[in-house]
XYZ file of C-alpha atoms in Angstrom:
284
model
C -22.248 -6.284 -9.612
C -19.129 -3.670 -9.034
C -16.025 -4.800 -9.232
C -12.570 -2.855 -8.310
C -8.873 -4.375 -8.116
C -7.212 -3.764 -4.569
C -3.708 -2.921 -5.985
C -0.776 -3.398 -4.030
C 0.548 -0.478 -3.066
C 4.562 0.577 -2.672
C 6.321 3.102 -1.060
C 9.483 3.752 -3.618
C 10.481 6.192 -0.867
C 9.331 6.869 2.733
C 10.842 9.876 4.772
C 9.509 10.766 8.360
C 9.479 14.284 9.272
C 7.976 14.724 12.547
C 5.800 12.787 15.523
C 2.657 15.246 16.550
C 1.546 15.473 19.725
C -0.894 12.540 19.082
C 1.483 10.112 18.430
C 1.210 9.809 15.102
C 4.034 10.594 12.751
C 3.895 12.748 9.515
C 5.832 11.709 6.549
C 6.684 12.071 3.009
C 6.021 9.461 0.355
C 6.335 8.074 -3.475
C 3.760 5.788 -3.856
C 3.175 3.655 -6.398
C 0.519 0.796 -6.822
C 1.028 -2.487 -8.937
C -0.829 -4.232 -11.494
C -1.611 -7.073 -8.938
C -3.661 -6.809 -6.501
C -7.052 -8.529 -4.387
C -10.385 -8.387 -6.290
C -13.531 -6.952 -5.062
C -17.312 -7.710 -6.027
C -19.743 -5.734 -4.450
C -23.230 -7.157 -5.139
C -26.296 -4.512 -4.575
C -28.730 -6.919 -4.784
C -27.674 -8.681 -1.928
C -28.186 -8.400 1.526
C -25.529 -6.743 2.784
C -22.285 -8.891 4.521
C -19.224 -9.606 3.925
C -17.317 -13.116 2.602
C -13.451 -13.590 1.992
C -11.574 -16.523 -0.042
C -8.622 -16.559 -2.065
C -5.197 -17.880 -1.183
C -4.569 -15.341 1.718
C -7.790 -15.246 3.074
C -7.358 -17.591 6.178
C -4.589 -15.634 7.123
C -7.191 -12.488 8.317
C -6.937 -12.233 11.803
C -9.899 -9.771 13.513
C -12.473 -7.553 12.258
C -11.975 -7.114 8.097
C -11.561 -3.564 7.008
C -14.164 -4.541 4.594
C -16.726 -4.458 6.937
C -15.165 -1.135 8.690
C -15.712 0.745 5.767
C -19.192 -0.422 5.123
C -20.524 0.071 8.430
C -18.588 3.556 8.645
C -20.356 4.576 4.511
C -23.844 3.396 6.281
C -23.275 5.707 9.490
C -22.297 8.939 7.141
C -24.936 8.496 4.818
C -27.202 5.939 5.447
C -29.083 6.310 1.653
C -26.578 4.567 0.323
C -26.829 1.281 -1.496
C -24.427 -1.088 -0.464
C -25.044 -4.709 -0.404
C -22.796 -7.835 -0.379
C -18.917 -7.632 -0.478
C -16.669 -11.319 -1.928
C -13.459 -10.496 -1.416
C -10.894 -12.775 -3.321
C -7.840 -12.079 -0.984
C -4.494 -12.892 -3.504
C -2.183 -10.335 -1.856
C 0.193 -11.415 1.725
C -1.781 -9.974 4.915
C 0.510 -6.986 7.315
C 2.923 -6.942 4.317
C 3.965 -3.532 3.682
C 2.166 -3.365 0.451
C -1.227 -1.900 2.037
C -3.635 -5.088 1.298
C -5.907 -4.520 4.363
C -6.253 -0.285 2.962
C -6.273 -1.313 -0.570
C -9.308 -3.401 0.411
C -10.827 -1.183 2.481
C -10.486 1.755 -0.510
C -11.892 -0.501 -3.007
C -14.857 -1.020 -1.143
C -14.828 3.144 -1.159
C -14.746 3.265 -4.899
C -17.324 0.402 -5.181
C -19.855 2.195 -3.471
C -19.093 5.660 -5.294
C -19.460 3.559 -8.949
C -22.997 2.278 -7.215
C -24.222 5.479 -5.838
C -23.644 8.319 -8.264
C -25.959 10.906 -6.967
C -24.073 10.914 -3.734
C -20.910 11.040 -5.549
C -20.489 14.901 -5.296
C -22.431 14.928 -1.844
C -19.987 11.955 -0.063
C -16.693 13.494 1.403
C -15.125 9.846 0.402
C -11.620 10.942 1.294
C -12.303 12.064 4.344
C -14.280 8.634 5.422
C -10.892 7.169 3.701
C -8.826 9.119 6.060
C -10.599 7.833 9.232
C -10.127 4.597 8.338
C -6.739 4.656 8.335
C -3.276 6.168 7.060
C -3.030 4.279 3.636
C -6.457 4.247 2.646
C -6.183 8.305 1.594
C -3.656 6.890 -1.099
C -5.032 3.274 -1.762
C -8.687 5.159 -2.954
C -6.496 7.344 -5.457
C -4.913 3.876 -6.628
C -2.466 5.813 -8.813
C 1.153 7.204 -8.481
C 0.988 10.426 -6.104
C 3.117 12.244 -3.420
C 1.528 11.293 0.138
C 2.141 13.593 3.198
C 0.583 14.794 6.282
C 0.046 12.069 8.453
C -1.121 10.277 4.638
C -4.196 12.203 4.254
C -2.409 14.590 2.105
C -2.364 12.922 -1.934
C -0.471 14.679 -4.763
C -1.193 12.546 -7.906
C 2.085 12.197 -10.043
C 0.623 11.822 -13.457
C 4.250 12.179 -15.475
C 5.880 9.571 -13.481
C 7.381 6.509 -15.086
C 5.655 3.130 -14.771
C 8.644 0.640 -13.557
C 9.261 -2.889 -13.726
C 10.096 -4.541 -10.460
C 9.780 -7.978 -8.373
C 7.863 -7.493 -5.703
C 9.044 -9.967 -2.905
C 7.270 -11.510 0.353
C 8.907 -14.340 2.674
C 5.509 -15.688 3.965
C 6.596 -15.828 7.638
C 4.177 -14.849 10.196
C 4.299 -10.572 11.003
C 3.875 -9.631 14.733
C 0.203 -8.333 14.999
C 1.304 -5.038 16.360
C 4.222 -5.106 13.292
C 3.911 -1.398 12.360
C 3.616 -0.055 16.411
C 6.568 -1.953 16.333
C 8.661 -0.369 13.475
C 7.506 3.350 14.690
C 8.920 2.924 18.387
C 12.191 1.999 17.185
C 12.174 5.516 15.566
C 14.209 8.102 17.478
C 12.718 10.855 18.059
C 15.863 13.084 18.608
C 16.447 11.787 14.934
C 13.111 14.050 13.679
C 13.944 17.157 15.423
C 14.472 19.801 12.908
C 13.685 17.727 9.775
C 12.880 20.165 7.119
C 9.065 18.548 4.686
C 10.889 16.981 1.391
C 9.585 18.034 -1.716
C 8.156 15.770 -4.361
C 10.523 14.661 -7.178
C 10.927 16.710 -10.040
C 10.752 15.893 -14.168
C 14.669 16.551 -14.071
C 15.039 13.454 -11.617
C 15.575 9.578 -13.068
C 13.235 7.312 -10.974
C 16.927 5.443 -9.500
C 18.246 8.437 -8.498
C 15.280 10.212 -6.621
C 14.698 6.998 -4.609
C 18.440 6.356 -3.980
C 18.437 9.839 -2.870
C 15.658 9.510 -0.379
C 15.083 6.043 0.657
C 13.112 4.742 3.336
C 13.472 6.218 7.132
C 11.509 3.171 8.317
C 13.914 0.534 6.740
C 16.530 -0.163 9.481
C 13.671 -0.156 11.977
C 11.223 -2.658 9.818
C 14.853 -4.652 9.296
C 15.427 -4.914 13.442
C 11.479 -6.070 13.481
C 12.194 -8.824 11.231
C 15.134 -9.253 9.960
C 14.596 -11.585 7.252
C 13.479 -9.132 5.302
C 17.251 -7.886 5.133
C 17.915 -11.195 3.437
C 15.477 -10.876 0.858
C 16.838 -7.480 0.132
C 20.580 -8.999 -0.243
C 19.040 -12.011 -2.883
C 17.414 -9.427 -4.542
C 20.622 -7.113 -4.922
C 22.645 -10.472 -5.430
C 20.355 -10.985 -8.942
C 22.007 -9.892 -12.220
C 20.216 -6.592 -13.360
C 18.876 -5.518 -10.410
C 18.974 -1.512 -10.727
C 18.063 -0.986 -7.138
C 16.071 -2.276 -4.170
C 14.603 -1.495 -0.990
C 11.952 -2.431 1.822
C 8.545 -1.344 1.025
C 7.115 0.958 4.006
C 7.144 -1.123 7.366
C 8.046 -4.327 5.454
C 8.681 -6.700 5.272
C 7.855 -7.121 1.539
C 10.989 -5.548 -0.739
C 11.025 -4.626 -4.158
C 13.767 -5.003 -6.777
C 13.608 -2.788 -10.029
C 14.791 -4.675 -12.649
C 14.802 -4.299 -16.846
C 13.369 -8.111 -16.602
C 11.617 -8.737 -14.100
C 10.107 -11.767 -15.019
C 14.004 -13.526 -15.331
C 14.416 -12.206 -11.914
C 11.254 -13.350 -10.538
C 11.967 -16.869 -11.966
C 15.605 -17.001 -10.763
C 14.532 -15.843 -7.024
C 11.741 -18.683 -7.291
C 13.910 -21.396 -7.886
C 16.301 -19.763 -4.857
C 13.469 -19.425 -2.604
C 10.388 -21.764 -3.749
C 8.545 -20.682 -0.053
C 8.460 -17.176 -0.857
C 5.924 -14.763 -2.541
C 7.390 -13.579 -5.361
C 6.086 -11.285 -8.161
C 7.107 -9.764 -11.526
C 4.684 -6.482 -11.565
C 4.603 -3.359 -13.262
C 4.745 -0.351 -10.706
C 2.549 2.709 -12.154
C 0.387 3.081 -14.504
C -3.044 1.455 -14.576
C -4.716 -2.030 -14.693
């Protein structure tokens, strides 16, 4: 029995640079990952399958990324052990905060812990990369600098863990939410954009992600806007040092000294949404 935390994972900053030929963009992140996240069992005694509860679980809409990964681990190398996958799903579903890659990385490490002689043998990150454009980052599952199209990780080992609110509003996403977000992009608006370097030990944590912010906010605002409102409460909260829209949204994140105050006072303003006092950084 294996078990790994899916942590949630934030984008502090998010700067697009360029869309290839492909259609896919390449960008610049600070990533972070919480101390919260969905838990993962993975059971090699057990025929192999996959089963979700937890409080977000019937909120999964098509094939899990759970059972991606698995099938795609069994196609590369098909000596692996695998087995049975519970998945207790605690984190909001197309949030911004990377639950479905989180998940899907977990199951990554899982497998690794199980299977040590392939450990070496296994190109992990590049069966990570395939999956999709957060898992490269969400299998690090620590603080690092994420370009390329994300399959590019720089682990930041001397960056500060920060306390924050991390802050859902529990309202259905459009299934195509992040197609969404990237067409609103304008392309003349990428044309000459020189690659942003990663912050530097001379830089406060405030002022490299006031300096950079998030290319993909007004565009994850336009696709739902109420994550411009949870933005405003969390500004409108005394102590709030700065805040922001995590990648595509619509989750936001306020740093804070006290997070836990400000979680409290933001639950009794908005009992229906997801709130949560986290630590960003560091490990679990």
């Amino acid at each position: 029995m294996i078990t790994e935390v899916a942590r949630a994972k934030v984008n502090l900053t998010l700067e697009v640079t360029a869309r290839r030929p492909d259609g896919m963009h390449e960008l610049a992140s600070l990533v972070v990952f919480a101390n919260i996240g969905d838990t993962l069992v993975l059971d090699t005694t057990a025929v192999a399958g996959v089963s979700v509860d937890g409080r977000f679980a019937p909120t999964l809409a098509g094939e899990n990324l759970v059972a991606v990964a698995l099938r795609r681990l069994s196609e590369v190398e098909p000596r692996l052990t695998l087995g049975h996958v519970h998945l207790d799903k605690q984190l909001p579903v197309a949030a911004g905060i990377g639950g479905g890659s989180a998940d899907a990385a977990a199951v990554l490490r899982a497998v690794r812990r199980a299977n040590p002689r392939f450990s070496a043998t296994v190109d992990w990150m590049k069966i990570a990369e395939r999956l999709g454009a957060d898992v490269p980052v969400c299998l690090v599952s620590e603080t690092a600098w994420m370009t390329g199209i994300g399959e590019i990780v720089l682990p930041l080992r001397g960056w500060p863990a920060l306390r924050a609110v991390l802050v859902n509003p529990l309202v259905p996403a459009p299934a195509d939410k992040t197609a969404q977000v990237f067409r609103r992009l304008s392309p003349t608006a990428l044309e000459g954009r020189s690659k942003p370097l990663p912050p530097t030990s001379g830089q406060s944590a405030i002022d490299f992600m006031a300096s950079r912010g998030n290319n993909l906010e007004r565009a994850a605002l336009a696709v739902m806007p109420i994550a411009a409102a949870i933005k405003t409460a969390l500004l409108g909260i005394p102590g709030c040092r700065y805040a922001a829209v995590s990648g595509g949204g619509p989750t936001c994140f306020g740093i804070f000294d006290n997070p836990e105050i400000a979680a409290h006072i933001l639950s009794e303003q908005e009992p229906s949404w997801w709130v949560r006092a986290v630590t960003l950084g560091g490990h679990i």
